[in-house]
Amino acid sequence: MKVTGAVILILALAMGILSQFTDCLSQGRLLMLKDGKTTVPMKCHWTGLAEAAVATPLGLVGVSAAFSKRKETHRALAMLGVVLGAVAISLPTWLIGVCSNPMMLCNSVMKPALILGGILVIGVSIVDFVITERKLEKVG
Amino acid sequence: MNLTRLALRNIAGSAFRSWVVGLCALLVAGFALGTTLIMRGAENSLKLALGRLGADILVVPEGTQMKVESALLMGHPASVWMPQDTLGEVAAIQGVAVASPQLYLSTLSNASCCSVSNMFLVAYDPATDFTVEPWLETKLGKSLKLGEVVGGRYVFTPEGEQKIKAYGYPLTLKANMEATGTGLDETMFMTFDTAEKVAEVSRVDAEQPLVIPAKSISSVLVRVKPGVDPQTVAVEILQQVPGVTPVESLNLFQSYRKQMTGLLQTVTLVMGITWALCVVMIGLVFSMAAYERRRELGVLRSLGATRMFVFRSLLTEAGLLAILGGSLGAGLTALTVFLFRNFIINTIGLPFLFPGPAALAGQIGIGLLAALVSVALAALIPAYKISHQDPAVAMRE
C-alpha cells in the first residue's frame, strides 16, 4: 500500500505542478478583448488553477495511503482517489476546458498529461481498492 | 492443479520477481509499439499529404523548396513569391496537362483582427485548380463563393462566433477536410477572389494590412499528361523557366524523409539496447528463481511431474508475465501516443497520424509478440536447465 500511496502522491505533484507551467498564460499568451486594449487569461489558466486545487487533496490521499495501516481507511482513500482522478480528467475536458487550437501547449501537453495522470490515478486507486477488499475478506 | 493455475500461484507467490519480469515485458512491448506507431504514423501522414496535393510537380520560386515543404507539411506559414508570368511559361511546356497557381498567405499573430493566430492560408484559382475543387464538388457539390473557405481537420470557427475573422474580414467555414496529420490540417483554403477581398478590407480593418505583391503567385501545381514522365517535364521546366525550382511529387518532402530515416535509426538503436538489457535481466531473474525453487521443483518431479511438465510450467509462468506486462505496456503506450500526438508532431518536427482501429490492433499485436518472444527466449535456458536436473540432487543441495 505504501507503493500505491507513493505513486498517487507523485502523480498529484506532477499534475499540480505541470498544469501551472503549460497554460497559455505561462507562455505569454493572453486573450485580447474586442476593445483591442484589455487582455484576459484564457480558460486553460483557470483549468490549471483548478487542477492545483484538485492535486492538493489528491496528494494528501497519497500521503495518507502510504502511512495508513487500517484497511478500512485504505478502502475509503482508494474510493476518494477514484473520484479525484475523475475530477482531474473532467477539468480540462468537460468542466472548464482548454484552448481550442490543438497545437497550443495547453491543448497538446496540459490536457493529455492531465487525462493520462487522471487515468493512472483511477487505475492505481482501483488496484488498491481491490487488494484492500481481498485482505478485508480474508480477515472477515 | 493445472499448468496455468500453478503458474499463476507462482506469479502471486513471488511478487518481486513477477514485477521485474512484467516491467521488462512492459518496456519491450511499449518500445516496440511506440516505435511502430510513430514511424508508421509519419509515413502514412506523408503519403496522405502527397495525395491531398494531387500534383505531379510543384513549381516554387528558386531556393524556397524547404520553406514551402515546411508550410505544407508542418503548417509553418511561408511567404514566397514569383512573377505571375511563370504560370504561362510552365503551362506552355510540352507534356503539361494542367498548371494551377496558388498564393501562400498567413493570418497575423495575436492580433484582435484575426481570430486565428498565424494560420497558413492557401488561395487557389478555381478555374484551374485540381486539388481542392474536385473535393469540394464531392463534398459540397459546388465551388466556394466570395468569403467562403474550407479548412483542414483542425480549422474551426471560434466559440461564440459565427465566422472566422482574418484581417478584419469575416470568413465562413464551409467544410473541413479529413485529417492528414500534417500542416494541411491547420490550413485554410480560399479562392483568389476571397484572398484579394481580405487584402482590400485589411487596409482599413486590420492591425497590419495583408500584402499580396502585384502580379505575383507563390507556386504552380502541375499535372502532366497521361503517359508523360513527370521527370522529363520537370527537367524541361528547369531548363526553360528561369528562377524556379520544379519538385516532383516523388522528391517532395525529401528532407523530412531523411529526418524520418535518421529518427528510425536512433529509435532502433535505443530499442535494441533496451531489448538486450531486458532479455538479460529476465534471464538473470529466471536463473535466480530456478535456483531458489530447485527444491520445490525437485519435490514436484519426485511426486511424478515429468521434465516436460516442469519445463512447461516455467515457460507458462514466463508467458503469462509477458502477456500481462506486455498488455499493460502496449495499452499505456497507445494511450500516451494518442493523447500526446500533437505534442509529438511539434517535438519531432514530423507529421503524424494516429492509425485506425484495425491498424492499431495489428501494431499492438506486434508489441505483444515482441514481449512474448523476448520473455520466452530469456526464460528458455534456465527453464531447460532446472527441468533437466536430477530431483534427488535438486532436493539435497
Coordinates of C-alpha atoms in Angstrom, one line a residue:
Chain A
M1 CA 0.0 0.0 0.0
K2 CA 3.0 2.2 0.5
V3 CA 3.8 1.9 -3.2
T4 CA 0.3 2.9 -4.4
G5 CA 0.3 5.8 -1.9
A6 CA 3.7 7.0 -3.3
V7 CA 2.5 6.6 -6.9
I8 CA -0.6 8.7 -6.2
L9 CA 1.5 11.4 -4.4
I10 CA 3.9 11.6 -7.4
L11 CA 1.1 11.8 -9.9
A12 CA -0.6 14.5 -7.8
L13 CA 2.6 16.5 -7.6
A14 CA 3.2 16.1 -11.4
M15 CA -0.3 17.1 -12.3
G16 CA -0.4 20.1 -9.9
I17 CA 3.0 21.4 -11.0
L18 CA 2.7 20.7 -14.7
S19 CA -0.6 22.5 -15.1
Q20 CA 0.9 25.7 -13.7
F21 CA 3.6 25.7 -16.5
T22 CA 1.7 24.6 -19.5
D23 CA -1.2 27.0 -19.6
C24 CA -1.2 29.8 -22.3
L25 CA -0.5 32.5 -19.7
S26 CA 2.8 30.9 -18.8
Q27 CA 3.7 31.2 -22.5
G28 CA 2.8 34.8 -22.5
R29 CA -0.4 34.3 -24.4
L30 CA -3.5 36.3 -23.4
L31 CA -6.9 36.8 -24.9
M32 CA -7.4 40.3 -26.4
L33 CA -10.9 41.7 -25.8
K34 CA -12.9 43.5 -28.6
D35 CA -11.7 46.9 -27.3
G36 CA -8.3 46.0 -28.6
K37 CA -6.6 47.0 -25.3
T38 CA -7.7 44.8 -22.5
T39 CA -6.2 41.3 -22.2
V40 CA -7.5 38.4 -20.0
P41 CA -6.1 34.9 -19.3
M42 CA -7.6 32.1 -21.5
K43 CA -9.6 29.4 -19.9
C44 CA -6.7 26.9 -19.7
H45 CA -5.3 29.2 -17.0
W46 CA -8.4 28.6 -14.8
T47 CA -8.1 24.8 -15.5
G48 CA -4.5 25.0 -14.3
L49 CA -5.6 26.7 -11.1
A50 CA -8.5 24.3 -10.5
E51 CA -6.2 21.3 -11.2
A52 CA -3.8 22.6 -8.4
A53 CA -6.8 22.7 -6.1
V54 CA -7.6 19.0 -7.0
A55 CA -3.9 17.9 -6.8
T56 CA -3.7 19.1 -3.2
P57 CA -6.3 16.7 -1.7
L58 CA -5.1 14.0 -4.1
G59 CA -1.5 14.4 -2.7
L60 CA -3.0 14.1 0.8
V61 CA -4.7 10.9 -0.3
G62 CA -1.4 9.6 -1.5
V63 CA 0.4 10.5 1.8
S64 CA -2.4 9.1 3.9
A65 CA -2.5 5.8 1.8
A66 CA 1.3 5.5 2.2
F67 CA 1.2 5.8 6.0
S68 CA -2.2 4.4 7.0
K69 CA -2.3 0.9 8.4
R70 CA -6.1 0.4 8.7
K71 CA -7.6 -1.5 5.8
E72 CA -10.9 0.4 6.1
T73 CA -9.1 3.7 5.8
H74 CA -7.3 2.4 2.7
R75 CA -10.6 1.4 1.1
A76 CA -12.0 4.9 1.7
L77 CA -8.9 6.6 0.4
A78 CA -8.9 4.4 -2.7
M79 CA -12.6 5.5 -3.4
L80 CA -11.6 9.1 -2.9
G81 CA -8.7 8.6 -5.3
V82 CA -11.1 7.4 -8.0
V83 CA -13.3 10.4 -7.5
L84 CA -10.4 12.9 -7.5
G85 CA -8.9 11.2 -10.6
A86 CA -12.2 11.6 -12.4
V87 CA -12.4 15.3 -11.4
A88 CA -8.8 15.8 -12.7
I89 CA -9.8 14.4 -16.1
S90 CA -13.1 16.3 -16.3
L91 CA -11.5 19.7 -15.6
P92 CA -9.6 20.1 -19.0
T93 CA -12.2 18.0 -20.9
W94 CA -15.6 19.0 -19.7
L95 CA -15.9 21.3 -16.6
I96 CA -13.6 24.1 -17.8
G97 CA -11.7 23.0 -20.9
V98 CA -8.6 24.3 -22.6
C99 CA -8.0 26.5 -25.7
S100 CA -9.4 25.1 -28.9
N101 CA -6.3 25.2 -31.0
P102 CA -4.8 21.7 -30.9
M103 CA -1.3 22.9 -31.3
M104 CA -1.3 25.2 -28.3
L105 CA 0.7 24.0 -25.3
C106 CA -2.4 23.7 -23.1
N107 CA -4.1 21.5 -25.7
S108 CA -1.1 19.5 -26.7
V109 CA 0.6 19.0 -23.3
M110 CA -1.6 20.1 -20.4
K111 CA -4.8 18.4 -21.4
P112 CA -3.3 15.0 -22.4
A113 CA -1.0 15.0 -19.3
L114 CA -3.9 15.6 -17.0
I115 CA -6.1 12.9 -18.7
L116 CA -3.2 10.4 -18.5
G117 CA -2.5 11.3 -14.9
G118 CA -6.2 11.0 -14.0
I119 CA -6.5 7.6 -15.7
L120 CA -3.4 6.4 -13.8
V121 CA -4.7 7.7 -10.5
I122 CA -8.0 5.9 -11.1
G123 CA -6.2 2.7 -12.2
V124 CA -3.9 2.7 -9.1
S125 CA -6.8 3.5 -6.8
I126 CA -8.9 0.6 -8.2
V127 CA -6.0 -1.8 -7.8
D128 CA -5.5 -0.5 -4.2
F129 CA -9.3 -0.9 -3.6
V130 CA -9.3 -4.5 -4.9
I131 CA -6.3 -5.6 -2.9
T132 CA -7.7 -4.0 0.3
E133 CA -11.1 -5.6 -0.3
R134 CA -9.4 -9.1 -0.6
K135 CA -7.5 -8.5 2.5
L136 CA -10.6 -7.4 4.4
E137 CA -12.5 -10.5 3.1
K138 CA -9.7 -12.8 4.4
V139 CA -9.7 -11.1 7.8
G140 CA -13.5 -11.1 7.9
Chain B
M1 CA -4.0 -28.3 -10.3
N2 CA -3.5 -27.5 -14.0
L3 CA -0.5 -25.7 -15.6
T4 CA -2.0 -22.2 -15.7
R5 CA -3.1 -22.3 -12.1
L6 CA 0.3 -23.5 -11.0
A7 CA 2.0 -20.7 -12.9
L8 CA -0.5 -18.1 -11.5
R9 CA 0.2 -19.3 -8.0
N10 CA 3.9 -19.0 -8.6
I11 CA 3.5 -15.5 -10.0
A12 CA 1.4 -14.4 -7.0
G13 CA 3.9 -16.1 -4.6
S14 CA 6.9 -14.1 -5.8
A15 CA 5.9 -10.5 -6.2
F16 CA 9.3 -9.0 -6.7
R17 CA 10.3 -11.4 -9.5
S18 CA 7.0 -11.1 -11.2
W19 CA 7.2 -7.3 -11.1
V20 CA 10.7 -7.3 -12.6
V21 CA 9.7 -9.6 -15.5
G22 CA 6.4 -7.8 -16.0
L23 CA 8.2 -4.5 -16.1
C24 CA 10.7 -5.7 -18.7
A25 CA 7.9 -7.1 -20.8
L26 CA 6.1 -3.7 -20.4
L27 CA 9.2 -1.9 -21.7
V28 CA 9.8 -4.2 -24.6
A29 CA 6.1 -4.1 -25.7
G30 CA 5.9 -0.3 -25.1
F31 CA 9.1 0.4 -27.1
A32 CA 8.1 -1.8 -30.0
L33 CA 4.6 -0.4 -30.2
G34 CA 5.7 3.2 -29.7
T35 CA 8.4 3.0 -32.5
T36 CA 6.0 1.3 -34.9
L37 CA 3.2 3.8 -34.2
I38 CA 5.3 6.9 -34.7
M39 CA 7.2 5.7 -37.8
R40 CA 4.1 4.2 -39.5
G41 CA 2.1 7.3 -38.5
A42 CA 4.7 9.6 -40.0
E43 CA 4.9 7.5 -43.2
N44 CA 1.1 7.4 -43.6
S45 CA 0.9 11.1 -43.0
L46 CA 3.5 11.9 -45.7
K47 CA 1.6 9.7 -48.2
L48 CA -1.7 11.4 -47.4
A49 CA -0.2 14.8 -47.8
L50 CA 1.2 13.9 -51.2
G51 CA -2.3 12.5 -52.1
R52 CA -4.0 15.7 -51.0
L53 CA -1.6 17.8 -53.0
G54 CA -2.5 15.7 -56.1
A55 CA 0.1 17.3 -58.3
D56 CA 2.8 15.5 -60.3
I57 CA 5.2 18.5 -60.0
L58 CA 5.2 21.5 -57.6
V59 CA 6.9 24.6 -59.1
V60 CA 8.2 27.0 -56.4
P61 CA 10.5 30.1 -56.5
E62 CA 14.2 29.1 -56.7
G63 CA 15.6 28.4 -53.2
T64 CA 12.3 28.2 -51.4
Q65 CA 11.7 24.5 -51.6
M66 CA 12.3 23.9 -47.9
K67 CA 10.1 26.8 -46.9
V68 CA 7.2 25.5 -49.0
E69 CA 7.7 21.9 -47.8
S70 CA 7.7 23.2 -44.2
A71 CA 4.5 25.1 -44.8
L72 CA 2.7 22.2 -46.5
L73 CA 3.8 19.6 -44.0
M74 CA 4.1 21.4 -40.7
G75 CA 1.8 24.4 -41.3
H76 CA 4.5 27.0 -40.7
P77 CA 3.4 29.9 -42.9
A78 CA 5.6 30.7 -45.8
S79 CA 5.8 34.0 -47.8
V80 CA 7.3 33.1 -51.2
W81 CA 6.7 35.0 -54.5
M82 CA 7.4 34.6 -58.2
P83 CA 6.1 36.6 -61.2
Q84 CA 2.6 35.6 -62.4
D85 CA 4.0 35.1 -65.9
T86 CA 5.7 32.0 -64.6
L87 CA 2.3 30.3 -64.8
G88 CA 2.0 30.8 -68.6
E89 CA 5.6 29.7 -69.1
V90 CA 5.1 26.5 -67.1
A91 CA 1.7 25.8 -68.8
A92 CA 3.4 26.1 -72.2
I93 CA 5.9 23.3 -71.5
Q94 CA 5.2 20.2 -73.6
G95 CA 3.6 17.4 -71.5
V96 CA 1.9 19.7 -69.0
A97 CA -1.8 19.0 -68.8
V98 CA -2.9 21.5 -66.2
A99 CA -1.0 24.2 -64.3
S100 CA -2.7 25.9 -61.4
P101 CA -1.3 28.8 -59.4
Q102 CA -1.5 29.2 -55.6
L103 CA -0.9 32.1 -53.2
Y104 CA 0.6 31.3 -49.7
L105 CA -0.5 33.8 -47.1
S106 CA -1.0 33.8 -43.3
T107 CA -3.0 35.5 -40.6
L108 CA -1.5 37.8 -38.1
S109 CA -0.1 36.6 -34.8
N110 CA -2.0 37.6 -31.6
A111 CA -4.0 40.4 -33.4
S112 CA -7.6 41.2 -32.5
C113 CA -8.4 41.5 -36.2
C114 CA -7.6 37.8 -36.7
S115 CA -9.5 35.2 -34.7
V116 CA -6.9 32.5 -35.7
S117 CA -3.3 33.3 -35.0
N118 CA -0.5 32.8 -37.5
M119 CA -2.5 30.3 -39.6
F120 CA -1.3 29.2 -43.1
L121 CA -3.7 30.3 -45.8
V122 CA -3.7 28.9 -49.3
A123 CA -5.5 30.8 -52.1
Y124 CA -6.2 28.9 -55.3
D125 CA -7.6 29.6 -58.8
P126 CA -11.0 27.8 -59.0
A127 CA -10.8 27.8 -62.8
T128 CA -7.6 25.6 -63.0
D129 CA -7.4 24.1 -59.5
F130 CA -7.4 20.3 -59.4
T131 CA -6.7 19.7 -55.7
V132 CA -9.4 21.5 -53.7
E133 CA -12.1 21.9 -56.3
P134 CA -12.7 18.1 -57.0
W135 CA -13.0 17.6 -53.3
L136 CA -15.5 20.5 -53.0
E137 CA -17.6 19.0 -55.8
T138 CA -17.8 15.7 -54.0
K139 CA -18.4 17.2 -50.5
L140 CA -20.5 20.3 -51.2
G141 CA -21.5 19.9 -54.8
K142 CA -20.4 23.4 -55.5
S143 CA -17.4 25.8 -55.6
L144 CA -16.6 28.3 -52.9
K145 CA -18.2 31.7 -53.2
L146 CA -16.7 35.1 -52.1
G147 CA -16.0 35.0 -48.3
E148 CA -16.2 31.2 -48.0
V149 CA -13.3 28.9 -47.0
V150 CA -12.6 25.3 -46.4
G151 CA -10.2 24.2 -43.7
G152 CA -8.1 21.3 -42.7
R153 CA -9.2 19.0 -39.9
Y154 CA -8.3 21.4 -37.1
V155 CA -9.6 24.6 -38.5
F156 CA -12.7 25.7 -36.6
T157 CA -14.9 28.7 -36.0
P158 CA -14.0 30.2 -32.6
E159 CA -16.5 29.6 -29.8
G160 CA -19.3 32.1 -29.6
E161 CA -18.6 33.4 -33.1
Q162 CA -20.3 32.6 -36.4
K163 CA -17.3 33.4 -38.7
I164 CA -13.6 33.2 -38.7
K165 CA -12.1 36.7 -38.8
A166 CA -9.0 37.2 -40.9
Y167 CA -7.5 40.7 -41.2
G168 CA -10.9 42.0 -40.0
Y169 CA -12.8 40.2 -42.8
P170 CA -15.4 37.6 -41.7
L171 CA -14.9 34.2 -43.5
T172 CA -17.4 31.4 -43.5
L173 CA -16.0 27.9 -42.9
K174 CA -18.0 25.7 -45.3
A175 CA -16.4 22.3 -44.5
N176 CA -13.4 20.5 -43.0
M177 CA -11.1 18.1 -44.9
E178 CA -10.1 14.7 -43.5
A179 CA -7.1 14.6 -41.2
T180 CA -3.7 14.0 -42.7
G181 CA -1.6 14.6 -39.6
T182 CA 0.3 17.4 -41.5
G183 CA 0.2 21.2 -41.6
L184 CA -2.6 20.9 -44.1
D185 CA -4.9 20.1 -41.1
E186 CA -4.3 23.6 -39.9
T187 CA -4.5 25.3 -43.3
M188 CA -7.4 27.4 -44.6
F189 CA -8.2 27.3 -48.4
M190 CA -9.9 30.1 -50.2
T191 CA -10.3 31.4 -53.8
F192 CA -8.1 34.1 -55.3
D193 CA -11.2 36.5 -55.1
T194 CA -11.6 36.0 -51.4
A195 CA -7.9 36.5 -50.8
E196 CA -8.0 39.8 -52.7
K197 CA -11.1 40.9 -50.8
V198 CA -9.3 40.1 -47.5
A199 CA -6.3 42.1 -48.6
E200 CA -8.6 45.0 -49.6
V201 CA -10.5 45.0 -46.3
S202 CA -7.3 44.6 -44.3
R203 CA -6.1 48.1 -45.4
V204 CA -8.9 49.6 -43.2
D205 CA -9.9 47.0 -40.6
A206 CA -6.7 45.1 -39.8
E207 CA -3.8 46.0 -37.4
Q208 CA -1.5 45.3 -40.4
P209 CA -2.6 45.1 -44.0
L210 CA -2.4 41.8 -45.9
V211 CA 0.1 42.5 -48.7
I212 CA -0.2 40.4 -51.9
P213 CA 2.5 41.6 -54.3
A214 CA 1.0 42.7 -57.6
K215 CA 1.1 40.1 -60.4
S216 CA 2.7 37.5 -58.2
I217 CA 2.0 33.9 -57.2
S218 CA 3.6 31.6 -54.7
S219 CA 3.6 28.3 -56.5
V220 CA 2.3 26.4 -59.5
L221 CA 0.8 22.9 -59.2
V222 CA 1.4 20.8 -62.3
R223 CA -0.4 17.7 -63.6
V224 CA 1.3 16.1 -66.5
K225 CA -0.5 14.5 -69.5
P226 CA -1.2 10.7 -69.2
G227 CA 1.8 8.6 -70.3
V228 CA 4.3 11.5 -69.9
D229 CA 7.2 11.1 -67.5
P230 CA 7.0 13.8 -64.8
Q231 CA 10.8 13.8 -64.5
T232 CA 11.1 14.8 -68.2
V233 CA 8.6 17.6 -67.7
A234 CA 10.4 18.8 -64.5
V235 CA 13.7 18.9 -66.4
E236 CA 12.1 20.9 -69.2
I237 CA 10.7 23.4 -66.6
L238 CA 14.1 23.7 -65.0
Q239 CA 15.7 24.5 -68.4
Q240 CA 13.1 26.7 -69.9
V241 CA 11.7 28.7 -66.9
P242 CA 14.2 30.8 -65.1
G243 CA 14.1 31.5 -61.3
V244 CA 12.0 28.5 -60.3
T245 CA 12.6 25.0 -58.8
P246 CA 10.3 22.2 -60.1
V247 CA 9.9 19.5 -57.4
E248 CA 8.5 16.1 -58.5
S249 CA 6.0 14.7 -56.1
L250 CA 8.2 11.7 -55.5
N251 CA 11.0 14.0 -54.4
L252 CA 8.8 16.2 -52.3
F253 CA 9.4 16.2 -48.5
Q254 CA 12.8 14.6 -49.1
S255 CA 14.3 16.4 -46.0
Y256 CA 11.5 15.0 -43.9
R257 CA 12.0 11.6 -45.2
K258 CA 15.8 11.8 -44.3
Q259 CA 14.8 13.1 -40.9
M260 CA 12.5 10.1 -40.5
T261 CA 15.2 7.7 -41.5
G262 CA 17.6 9.3 -39.0
L263 CA 15.0 9.1 -36.3
L264 CA 14.3 5.4 -37.2
Q265 CA 18.0 4.6 -36.8
T266 CA 18.2 6.2 -33.4
V267 CA 15.0 4.7 -32.2
T268 CA 16.0 1.2 -33.5
L269 CA 19.4 1.6 -31.6
V270 CA 17.7 2.6 -28.4
M271 CA 15.1 -0.2 -28.8
G272 CA 17.9 -2.7 -29.5
I273 CA 19.8 -1.7 -26.3
T274 CA 16.6 -1.8 -24.2
W275 CA 15.6 -5.2 -25.7
A276 CA 19.0 -6.7 -25.0
L277 CA 19.1 -5.4 -21.4
C278 CA 15.5 -6.6 -20.8
V279 CA 16.3 -10.1 -22.1
V280 CA 19.5 -10.3 -19.9
M281 CA 17.5 -9.0 -16.9
I282 CA 14.7 -11.5 -17.4
G283 CA 17.3 -14.3 -18.0
L284 CA 19.0 -13.4 -14.7
V285 CA 15.7 -13.2 -12.8
F286 CA 14.6 -16.6 -14.1
S287 CA 18.0 -18.2 -13.3
M288 CA 17.8 -16.9 -9.8
A289 CA 14.2 -18.1 -9.5
A290 CA 15.1 -21.5 -10.8
Y291 CA 18.0 -21.8 -8.3
E292 CA 15.7 -20.7 -5.4
R293 CA 13.0 -23.1 -6.4
R294 CA 15.2 -26.1 -7.1
R295 CA 13.9 -28.0 -4.0
E296 CA 10.3 -27.1 -4.8
L297 CA 10.7 -28.3 -8.4
G298 CA 12.6 -31.4 -7.1
V299 CA 9.6 -32.3 -4.9
L300 CA 7.3 -31.8 -7.9
R301 CA 9.5 -34.1 -10.0
S302 CA 9.6 -36.7 -7.2
L303 CA 5.8 -36.6 -7.0
G304 CA 5.6 -37.7 -10.6
A305 CA 5.8 -34.5 -12.6
T306 CA 7.6 -35.0 -15.9
R307 CA 10.6 -32.9 -17.0
M308 CA 8.3 -31.5 -19.7
F309 CA 5.7 -30.5 -17.1
V310 CA 8.3 -28.6 -15.1
F311 CA 9.7 -27.0 -18.3
R312 CA 6.3 -26.1 -19.5
S313 CA 5.2 -24.7 -16.1
L314 CA 8.2 -22.3 -16.1
L315 CA 7.6 -21.2 -19.6
T316 CA 3.8 -20.7 -18.9
E317 CA 4.8 -18.5 -16.0
A318 CA 7.1 -16.5 -18.2
G319 CA 4.4 -16.3 -21.0
L320 CA 1.7 -15.1 -18.6
L321 CA 4.0 -12.4 -17.2
A322 CA 4.9 -11.4 -20.7
I323 CA 1.2 -11.1 -21.7
L324 CA 0.3 -9.2 -18.5
G325 CA 3.2 -6.8 -18.7
G326 CA 3.1 -6.5 -22.5
S327 CA -0.6 -5.7 -22.5
L328 CA -0.2 -3.0 -19.9
G329 CA 2.8 -1.6 -21.8
A330 CA 1.0 -1.7 -25.1
G331 CA -2.1 -0.1 -23.6
L332 CA -0.2 2.6 -21.9
T333 CA 1.9 3.4 -25.0
A334 CA -1.1 3.5 -27.3
L335 CA -2.9 5.8 -24.9
T336 CA 0.1 8.1 -24.4
V337 CA 0.9 8.3 -28.1
F338 CA -2.8 9.0 -28.9
L339 CA -3.1 11.7 -26.2
F340 CA 0.2 13.4 -27.0
R341 CA 0.0 13.1 -30.8
N342 CA 0.1 16.9 -31.3
F343 CA 3.0 17.3 -28.9
I344 CA 4.8 14.5 -30.9
I345 CA 4.3 16.5 -34.1
N346 CA 5.7 19.6 -32.5
T347 CA 8.6 17.9 -30.9
I348 CA 10.0 15.6 -33.6
G349 CA 9.1 18.0 -36.3
L350 CA 7.5 15.3 -38.4
P351 CA 3.8 14.9 -39.4
F352 CA 2.0 12.1 -37.6
L353 CA -1.4 10.5 -38.0
F354 CA -2.7 8.0 -35.4
P355 CA -3.7 4.7 -37.0
G356 CA -7.3 3.4 -37.3
P357 CA -8.6 0.6 -35.0
A358 CA -7.6 -2.2 -37.3
A359 CA -4.1 -1.0 -37.9
L360 CA -3.7 -0.2 -34.2
A361 CA -4.8 -3.7 -33.3
G362 CA -2.2 -5.2 -35.6
Q363 CA 0.5 -2.9 -34.2
I364 CA -0.5 -3.8 -30.6
G365 CA -0.2 -7.5 -31.7
I366 CA 3.4 -6.8 -32.8
G367 CA 4.2 -5.2 -29.5
L368 CA 2.8 -8.1 -27.5
L369 CA 4.5 -10.6 -29.7
A370 CA 7.9 -8.8 -29.2
A371 CA 7.3 -9.1 -25.4
L372 CA 6.3 -12.7 -25.5
V373 CA 9.2 -13.8 -27.7
S374 CA 11.7 -11.8 -25.5
V375 CA 10.5 -13.3 -22.3
A376 CA 10.2 -16.8 -23.6
L377 CA 13.7 -16.5 -25.1
A378 CA 15.2 -15.3 -21.8
A379 CA 13.4 -17.9 -19.7
L380 CA 14.3 -20.8 -22.1
I381 CA 17.8 -21.8 -20.8
P382 CA 17.0 -21.5 -17.1
A383 CA 13.8 -23.5 -17.6
Y384 CA 15.6 -26.2 -19.6
K385 CA 18.4 -26.5 -17.0
I386 CA 16.2 -26.8 -14.0
S387 CA 13.8 -29.2 -15.6
H388 CA 16.6 -31.5 -16.5
Q389 CA 18.2 -31.5 -13.1
D390 CA 18.0 -34.8 -11.1
P391 CA 15.3 -34.4 -8.4
A392 CA 17.3 -36.1 -5.7
V393 CA 20.3 -33.8 -6.4
A394 CA 18.0 -30.8 -6.5
M395 CA 16.4 -31.5 -3.1
R396 CA 19.7 -32.4 -1.4
E397 CA 21.6 -29.2 -2.5

